Amino acid sequence: MGATTNEGLEIAKKSREIVREKIKDFINNFNEKEVEIVERVVHATADVEFAKLLVFKNNPIYEGVKAISEKKPIVVDINMVKAGVRYDKVICPIDFKESYVLAKREGITRGKASMRVAKKYIDDGIVVIGNSPTALLEVIRMVKDNEVKPRLVIGVPVGFVKAEESKKELLKLDIPLITCLGPKGGTPVAVAIINGLIAKARGGVV
Amino acid sequence: MGATTNEGLEIAKKSREIVREKIKDFINNFNEKEVEIVERVVHATADVEFAKLLVFKNNPIYEGVKAISEKKPIVVDINMVKAGVRYDKVICPIDFKESYVLAKREGITRGKASMRVAKKYIDDGIVVIGNSPTALLEVIRMVKDNEVKPRLVIGVPVGFVKAEESKKELLKLDIPLITCLGPKGGTPVAVAIINGLIAKARGGVV
C-alpha cells in the first residue's frame, strides 16, 4: 500500500494480517471486494470502528474501477487528498481563481464554490471528498438538480458540524457511492478508498 | 482553521465549541496552550480519543513556536502532510533522488532513507512525522547518536506495525516533542498540530 522497498512491503503485509484479524467480526456485512477497501481504511487509520461505519451503495467498486479504467477525472476537495491519490488526472479546484471569486461573491465556503466550478469534471467523473461537508452537499444538490451525473461519489467528510448530515444526504442518492456513518472520516479514509480502486483498475481486477 | 469565508468560519467556530464540550473531562491533563492543540486534533479527526492519547514533553509548544518564528525548516515524512502545512519552508525528502537510491541500496524504507538524507534540515529544525514509523525511528536514532538536535519532533505515525513502538521510543528522548499513544495518529493529526503552532507563531502568542 505505497510501500516500494523490502522493509516497507514487510510492514504493509504484517499490518494487513493484523487488520484482517481485527475486523473479522464485521466482514459479513460486506462482499469480498468491499472487505479489501475496508481493510485499507482500517490500515490507514488504525481505527477498527471504520469497519462498522463504511457503507457501499449501488456497486460502487465495479463502477469506480470501470470509470478509472476509462481514465475519467477524479475531483477532490482539498490538496491533502490530491497529494495522496496515485492517479494522473486528479482535479482539485479549491485553488482555482474562479473558486475564490465565487466563494467571495456568494459568501459561501470555497469547498462549495469549487464543486460548482468543477461541474464539467464531476459530470461523468469521480468525486472524492474527505473533508468539506459543504462541498459534498453542493455535489448532492447538483446531482438532484440533474446538473451532473457522477460515476461514483466517495463522500467521507469529517467533523462535528454538517459532516454527518451531509453523508446522510449522500446516502439517499441513487448513484454509486461510498461513505461512512457518523462524524468520523477525513483525508486518509478518502485516499485509502480511492487508491484501493485505482490499484484494482491497474491490476485489471473488477 | 483553514476557513476563509463566512460560512467556513461559522462551521469552524461551531465545531470548536462542540469539541471543547466533548473533551472537557480531559483538559485537566494539559496546560492552556496544549488544550488548544488537543482541540485542533479532535476537530480534525472527530475522534475524542485523541484527548486521552496526546502527550507533550519538554515545553514543545513554546519551543516549536520559537523555531517557527526563526523560520527554521519543517521536515515532513510524506507529501500528504506537506500539502496540509501552511508554511513556506516545508521539506519532504521522500521524493528526493538520494532517498530512492539510499533506500534501494540499503534495502530500507524510503521513509527511513529520507530522514537520513534530510539530516542537515532536521538539525536545528522541526520534524513532523504523521505516517512512517521507520522514518521516526531513524530520527530517534540520529538524535541518540548526536547526529542531529531537532528543536521539536512531532511524531504521530499511524498503524498496527511499529507505529506504537516508535512513539514509545520517541517519548524516551529528552527533547521537545509531541506524540500520541497507541496505534492511532496520521496525516490529519500531524497537520493539525503543526498548523496550530504556525498559527500561534503568526499571532505572536507563545
Coordinates of C-alpha atoms in Angstrom, one line a residue:
Chain A
M1 CA 0.0 0.0 0.0
G2 CA 2.5 2.5 -1.2
A3 CA 5.5 0.6 0.1
T4 CA 8.2 0.0 -2.5
T5 CA 11.1 -1.4 -0.5
N6 CA 11.5 -4.8 1.2
E7 CA 11.2 -3.3 4.7
G8 CA 8.2 -1.3 3.6
L9 CA 6.5 -4.3 2.0
E10 CA 7.1 -6.4 5.1
I11 CA 5.4 -3.8 7.3
A12 CA 2.5 -3.4 4.9
K13 CA 2.0 -7.2 4.8
K14 CA 2.1 -7.7 8.5
S15 CA -0.2 -4.7 9.0
R16 CA -2.7 -6.2 6.6
E17 CA -2.8 -9.5 8.5
I18 CA -3.4 -7.7 11.8
V19 CA -6.2 -5.6 10.3
R20 CA -7.8 -8.8 8.8
E21 CA -7.9 -10.3 12.3
K22 CA -9.2 -7.2 13.9
I23 CA -12.1 -6.7 11.6
K24 CA -13.2 -10.3 11.3
D25 CA -16.4 -9.8 13.2
F26 CA -17.6 -7.3 10.7
I27 CA -16.7 -8.7 7.3
N28 CA -20.0 -10.5 6.8
N29 CA -21.6 -7.1 6.3
F30 CA -19.5 -6.7 3.1
N31 CA -18.8 -8.6 -0.1
E32 CA -15.2 -9.7 -0.9
K33 CA -14.2 -6.6 -2.9
E34 CA -15.7 -4.3 -0.2
V35 CA -13.7 -6.1 2.5
E36 CA -10.5 -5.2 0.7
I37 CA -11.5 -1.5 0.8
V38 CA -12.5 -1.7 4.5
E39 CA -9.1 -3.3 5.3
R40 CA -7.3 -0.4 3.5
V41 CA -9.3 2.2 5.5
V42 CA -8.6 0.4 8.9
H43 CA -4.9 0.1 7.9
A44 CA -4.7 3.8 7.1
T45 CA -6.4 5.0 10.3
A46 CA -5.6 2.2 12.8
D47 CA -9.3 2.7 13.7
V48 CA -11.3 -0.5 13.7
E49 CA -14.5 1.5 14.1
F50 CA -14.5 2.2 10.3
A51 CA -15.4 -1.5 9.7
K52 CA -18.7 -0.6 11.4
L53 CA -19.1 2.8 9.7
L54 CA -18.4 2.2 6.0
V55 CA -21.3 1.9 3.5
F56 CA -21.2 0.8 -0.1
K57 CA -24.2 1.5 -2.3
N58 CA -25.0 0.7 -6.0
N59 CA -22.0 -1.4 -6.8
P60 CA -19.5 1.5 -6.3
I61 CA -16.3 -0.6 -6.6
Y62 CA -17.2 -2.0 -10.0
E63 CA -18.4 1.4 -11.2
G64 CA -15.4 3.2 -9.8
V65 CA -12.9 0.8 -11.3
K66 CA -14.6 1.0 -14.6
A67 CA -14.5 4.8 -14.6
I68 CA -10.8 4.8 -13.6
S69 CA -10.1 2.3 -16.4
E70 CA -11.7 4.8 -18.8
K71 CA -9.4 7.5 -17.4
K72 CA -12.2 9.6 -16.1
P73 CA -11.1 12.6 -14.0
I74 CA -11.1 12.4 -10.2
V75 CA -12.3 15.6 -8.5
V76 CA -11.1 16.1 -4.9
D77 CA -11.9 18.7 -2.2
I78 CA -8.5 19.6 -0.8
N79 CA -4.8 19.5 -1.7
M80 CA -4.0 17.0 1.0
V81 CA -6.3 14.5 -0.7
K82 CA -4.8 15.3 -4.1
A83 CA -1.3 14.7 -2.7
G84 CA -2.3 11.1 -1.7
V85 CA -4.1 9.9 -4.8
R86 CA -2.0 7.9 -7.2
Y87 CA -3.6 8.9 -10.5
D88 CA -2.6 11.4 -13.1
K89 CA -6.0 13.1 -13.7
V90 CA -6.8 14.5 -10.2
I91 CA -8.6 17.8 -10.2
C92 CA -8.5 19.9 -7.0
P93 CA -10.5 23.0 -7.9
I94 CA -10.3 24.7 -4.4
D95 CA -7.3 26.8 -5.5
F96 CA -8.8 27.8 -8.9
K97 CA -9.2 31.5 -9.2
E98 CA -12.9 31.0 -10.1
S99 CA -13.5 29.2 -6.7
Y100 CA -12.1 32.2 -4.7
V101 CA -14.1 34.7 -6.7
L102 CA -17.4 32.7 -6.5
A103 CA -16.9 32.0 -2.8
K104 CA -16.3 35.6 -2.0
R105 CA -19.2 36.8 -4.2
E106 CA -21.7 34.4 -2.7
G107 CA -20.4 34.3 0.8
I108 CA -20.1 30.5 0.7
T109 CA -17.3 28.2 1.5
R110 CA -14.5 27.7 -1.1
G111 CA -15.2 24.0 -0.9
K112 CA -18.8 24.5 -2.0
A113 CA -17.8 27.1 -4.7
S114 CA -15.1 24.7 -6.0
M115 CA -17.5 21.9 -6.7
R116 CA -19.7 24.3 -8.8
V117 CA -16.6 25.4 -10.6
A118 CA -15.6 21.8 -11.3
K119 CA -19.0 20.8 -12.7
K120 CA -17.8 19.6 -16.1
Y121 CA -15.3 17.2 -14.5
I122 CA -17.8 15.9 -12.0
D123 CA -20.3 15.0 -14.7
D124 CA -19.3 11.5 -15.8
G125 CA -16.3 11.7 -13.4
I126 CA -15.5 10.5 -9.9
V127 CA -15.8 12.8 -6.8
V128 CA -13.7 12.2 -3.7
I129 CA -14.5 14.4 -0.7
G130 CA -12.6 13.8 2.6
N131 CA -13.1 17.0 4.4
S132 CA -15.6 19.6 3.3
P133 CA -19.2 18.8 4.1
T134 CA -20.4 21.9 2.2
A135 CA -18.5 20.6 -0.9
L136 CA -20.3 17.3 -0.6
L137 CA -23.7 19.0 -0.1
E138 CA -23.1 21.0 -3.2
V139 CA -22.4 17.9 -5.2
I140 CA -25.6 16.3 -3.8
R141 CA -27.5 19.4 -4.9
M142 CA -26.1 19.3 -8.4
V143 CA -27.0 15.5 -8.7
K144 CA -30.5 16.2 -7.5
D145 CA -30.9 19.1 -9.9
N146 CA -29.7 16.9 -12.8
E147 CA -26.7 19.2 -13.4
V148 CA -24.2 16.4 -13.1
K149 CA -24.2 12.6 -13.2
P150 CA -21.0 11.4 -11.4
R151 CA -19.9 7.8 -12.0
L152 CA -19.0 7.4 -8.3
V153 CA -19.1 9.7 -5.2
I154 CA -16.8 8.9 -2.3
G155 CA -18.0 11.2 0.4
V156 CA -16.3 10.9 3.8
P157 CA -16.1 14.4 5.3
V158 CA -15.0 14.6 8.9
G159 CA -16.2 16.8 11.7
F160 CA -18.9 17.6 14.2
V161 CA -20.7 20.2 12.1
K162 CA -22.5 19.2 8.9
A163 CA -20.3 16.2 8.1
E164 CA -22.7 13.5 9.4
E165 CA -25.7 15.3 7.9
S166 CA -24.0 15.6 4.5
K167 CA -23.2 11.9 4.5
K168 CA -26.9 11.0 5.4
E169 CA -28.0 13.1 2.4
L170 CA -25.5 11.4 0.2
L171 CA -26.8 8.0 1.2
K172 CA -30.3 9.0 -0.1
L173 CA -29.0 9.4 -3.7
D174 CA -29.5 6.6 -6.1
I175 CA -25.9 6.7 -7.6
P176 CA -22.8 4.5 -6.9
L177 CA -21.4 5.8 -3.6
I178 CA -19.1 5.0 -0.7
T179 CA -19.5 6.8 2.6
C180 CA -19.1 6.3 6.3
L181 CA -21.7 7.0 9.1
G182 CA -21.1 9.4 11.9
P183 CA -18.7 12.4 12.3
K184 CA -15.5 10.4 11.5
G185 CA -13.9 10.4 8.1
G186 CA -11.1 12.5 6.6
T187 CA -8.3 12.6 4.2
P188 CA -6.7 9.2 5.0
V189 CA -10.1 7.5 4.6
A190 CA -10.8 9.1 1.3
V191 CA -7.3 8.4 0.0
A192 CA -7.4 4.8 1.1
I193 CA -10.7 4.1 -0.7
I194 CA -9.8 5.8 -4.0
N195 CA -6.3 4.3 -4.1
G196 CA -7.8 0.9 -3.5
L197 CA -10.0 1.3 -6.6
I198 CA -7.0 2.7 -8.6
A199 CA -4.9 -0.4 -7.6
K200 CA -7.8 -2.6 -8.7
A201 CA -8.1 -0.9 -12.0
R202 CA -4.4 -1.3 -12.6
G203 CA -4.4 -4.9 -11.6
G204 CA -7.2 -5.4 -14.1
V205 CA -9.5 -7.0 -11.5
V206 CA -13.0 -5.6 -11.2
Chain B
M1 CA -8.8 26.6 11.0
G2 CA -8.3 27.0 7.3
A3 CA -11.7 28.6 6.7
T4 CA -11.6 31.9 4.9
T5 CA -15.3 32.6 4.1
N6 CA -18.2 33.5 6.4
E7 CA -19.8 30.1 6.0
G8 CA -16.5 28.3 6.6
L9 CA -15.7 30.4 9.6
E10 CA -19.1 29.7 11.1
I11 CA -18.7 26.0 10.7
A12 CA -15.2 26.1 12.3
K13 CA -16.4 28.2 15.2
K14 CA -19.4 25.9 15.9
S15 CA -17.1 22.8 15.6
R16 CA -14.7 24.3 18.1
E17 CA -17.4 24.8 20.6
I18 CA -18.6 21.2 20.2
V19 CA -15.1 19.9 20.5
R20 CA -14.5 21.9 23.7
E21 CA -17.6 20.4 25.3
K22 CA -16.6 16.9 24.3
I23 CA -13.1 17.0 25.7
K24 CA -13.9 18.8 28.9
D25 CA -13.2 15.7 31.1
F26 CA -9.6 15.5 29.8
I27 CA -8.4 19.1 29.8
N28 CA -7.0 19.0 33.3
N29 CA -4.2 16.8 31.9
F30 CA -3.0 19.7 29.8
N31 CA -2.0 23.3 30.1
E32 CA -3.9 26.1 28.3
K33 CA -1.7 26.1 25.2
E34 CA -1.8 22.4 25.0
V35 CA -5.6 22.3 25.2
E36 CA -5.7 24.4 22.0
I37 CA -3.7 21.9 20.2
V38 CA -5.7 19.0 21.5
E39 CA -8.9 20.8 20.3
R40 CA -7.4 21.1 16.9
V41 CA -6.6 17.4 16.7
V42 CA -10.1 16.4 17.8
H43 CA -11.6 18.9 15.4
A44 CA -9.5 17.4 12.5
T45 CA -10.3 13.8 13.3
A46 CA -13.7 13.9 15.0
D47 CA -12.1 11.4 17.3
V48 CA -12.4 12.4 21.0
E49 CA -10.0 9.6 22.0
F50 CA -7.1 11.8 21.0
A51 CA -7.7 13.9 24.1
K52 CA -6.6 10.8 26.0
L53 CA -3.7 9.9 23.7
L54 CA -1.8 13.1 23.1
V55 CA 1.4 13.7 25.1
F56 CA 3.5 16.9 25.3
K57 CA 7.1 16.8 26.7
N58 CA 9.7 19.5 27.3
N59 CA 7.7 22.6 26.6
P60 CA 7.2 21.7 22.9
I61 CA 4.7 24.4 22.0
Y62 CA 7.0 27.2 23.2
E63 CA 10.0 25.6 21.5
G64 CA 8.1 24.9 18.3
V65 CA 6.6 28.4 18.0
K66 CA 10.1 29.9 18.7
A67 CA 11.7 27.8 15.9
I68 CA 8.9 28.7 13.5
S69 CA 9.4 32.4 14.3
E70 CA 13.0 31.9 13.5
K71 CA 11.9 30.5 10.1
K72 CA 13.5 27.1 10.8
P73 CA 12.7 24.4 8.2
I74 CA 9.9 21.8 8.9
V75 CA 10.8 18.3 7.6
V76 CA 7.9 16.0 7.0
D77 CA 7.6 12.4 6.0
I78 CA 5.1 12.3 3.2
N79 CA 3.6 14.7 0.6
M80 CA 0.1 14.5 2.1
V81 CA 1.5 16.1 5.2
K82 CA 3.4 18.7 3.2
A83 CA 0.2 19.6 1.3
G84 CA -1.5 20.5 4.6
V85 CA 1.1 22.5 6.3
R86 CA 0.7 26.3 5.9
Y87 CA 4.4 27.3 5.9
D88 CA 6.8 28.1 3.1
K89 CA 9.8 26.1 4.3
V90 CA 8.5 22.6 4.3
I91 CA 10.9 19.9 3.2
C92 CA 9.6 16.5 2.2
P93 CA 12.6 14.5 1.3
I94 CA 10.8 11.2 0.4
D95 CA 10.8 12.1 -3.3
F96 CA 14.5 13.3 -3.4
K97 CA 16.5 11.1 -5.7
E98 CA 19.0 10.4 -2.9
S99 CA 16.2 8.8 -0.9
Y100 CA 15.3 6.4 -3.6
V101 CA 19.0 5.5 -4.2
L102 CA 19.7 5.1 -0.5
A103 CA 16.6 3.0 0.2
K104 CA 17.3 0.7 -2.7
R105 CA 21.0 0.3 -1.8
E106 CA 20.3 -0.5 1.9
G107 CA 17.0 -2.3 1.5
I108 CA 15.3 0.1 3.9
T109 CA 12.1 2.0 3.6
R110 CA 12.2 5.3 1.7
G111 CA 10.8 7.0 4.8
K112 CA 13.9 5.9 6.8
A113 CA 16.3 6.8 4.0
S114 CA 14.6 10.2 3.5
M115 CA 15.3 11.2 7.1
R116 CA 19.0 10.4 6.7
V117 CA 19.0 12.4 3.5
A118 CA 17.4 15.4 5.3
K119 CA 19.8 15.4 8.2
K120 CA 21.0 19.0 7.7
Y121 CA 17.4 20.3 7.8
I122 CA 16.5 18.2 10.9
D123 CA 19.4 19.5 12.9
D124 CA 18.1 22.7 14.5
G125 CA 14.8 22.3 12.6
I126 CA 11.4 20.8 13.2
V127 CA 10.4 17.2 12.3
V128 CA 6.7 16.3 11.6
I129 CA 6.0 12.6 11.0
G130 CA 2.4 11.5 10.5
N131 CA 2.8 8.1 8.9
S132 CA 6.2 6.4 8.7
P133 CA 7.3 4.7 11.9
T134 CA 10.6 3.8 10.2
A135 CA 11.2 7.5 9.5
L136 CA 10.5 8.3 13.1
L137 CA 12.8 5.5 14.4
E138 CA 15.6 6.9 12.2
V139 CA 15.2 10.4 13.6
I140 CA 15.3 8.9 17.1
R141 CA 18.5 7.0 16.2
M142 CA 20.1 10.2 14.8
V143 CA 19.2 12.1 18.0
K144 CA 20.6 9.4 20.2
D145 CA 23.8 9.2 18.1
N146 CA 24.1 13.0 18.4
E147 CA 24.0 13.4 14.7
V148 CA 21.1 15.9 14.9
K149 CA 19.5 18.1 17.5
P150 CA 15.9 19.0 16.3
R151 CA 14.2 21.9 18.0
L152 CA 10.9 19.9 18.1
V153 CA 9.8 16.4 17.0
I154 CA 6.1 15.9 16.3
G155 CA 5.9 12.1 15.9
V156 CA 2.4 10.7 15.4
P157 CA 2.7 7.7 12.9
V158 CA -0.3 5.6 12.5
G159 CA -0.7 1.8 12.1
F160 CA -0.6 -1.6 13.8
V161 CA 3.1 -2.3 13.0
K162 CA 5.9 -0.3 14.6
A163 CA 3.9 2.9 15.0
E164 CA 3.2 2.4 18.7
E165 CA 6.7 1.2 19.4
S166 CA 8.2 4.1 17.5
K167 CA 6.2 6.6 19.6
K168 CA 7.2 4.9 22.9
E169 CA 10.9 5.2 21.8
L170 CA 10.3 8.9 20.9
L171 CA 8.9 9.5 24.4
K172 CA 12.1 8.4 26.0
L173 CA 14.1 11.2 24.3
D174 CA 14.9 14.3 26.3
I175 CA 13.9 16.8 23.6
P176 CA 10.8 18.9 23.0
L177 CA 8.3 16.5 21.5
I178 CA 4.6 15.9 20.8
T179 CA 3.2 12.4 20.3
C180 CA 0.2 10.2 20.8
L181 CA 0.0 6.8 22.5
G182 CA -1.3 3.7 20.7
P183 CA -1.6 2.8 17.1
K184 CA -3.7 5.9 16.1
G185 CA -2.2 9.0 14.5
G186 CA -1.8 10.0 10.9
T187 CA -1.7 12.9 8.5
P188 CA -4.6 15.0 9.9
V189 CA -3.2 14.7 13.4
A190 CA 0.3 15.8 12.4
V191 CA -1.0 18.6 10.2
A192 CA -3.4 19.9 12.9
I193 CA -0.6 20.1 15.5
I194 CA 2.0 21.8 13.3
N195 CA -0.6 24.3 11.8
G196 CA -1.6 25.1 15.4
L197 CA 2.0 26.1 16.2
I198 CA 2.3 28.0 13.0
A199 CA -0.9 29.9 13.7
K200 CA 0.5 30.7 17.2
A201 CA 3.8 31.9 15.7
R202 CA 1.9 34.2 13.3
G203 CA -0.4 35.5 16.0
G204 CA 2.8 36.4 18.0
V205 CA 1.5 34.5 21.0
V206 CA 3.9 32.0 22.6

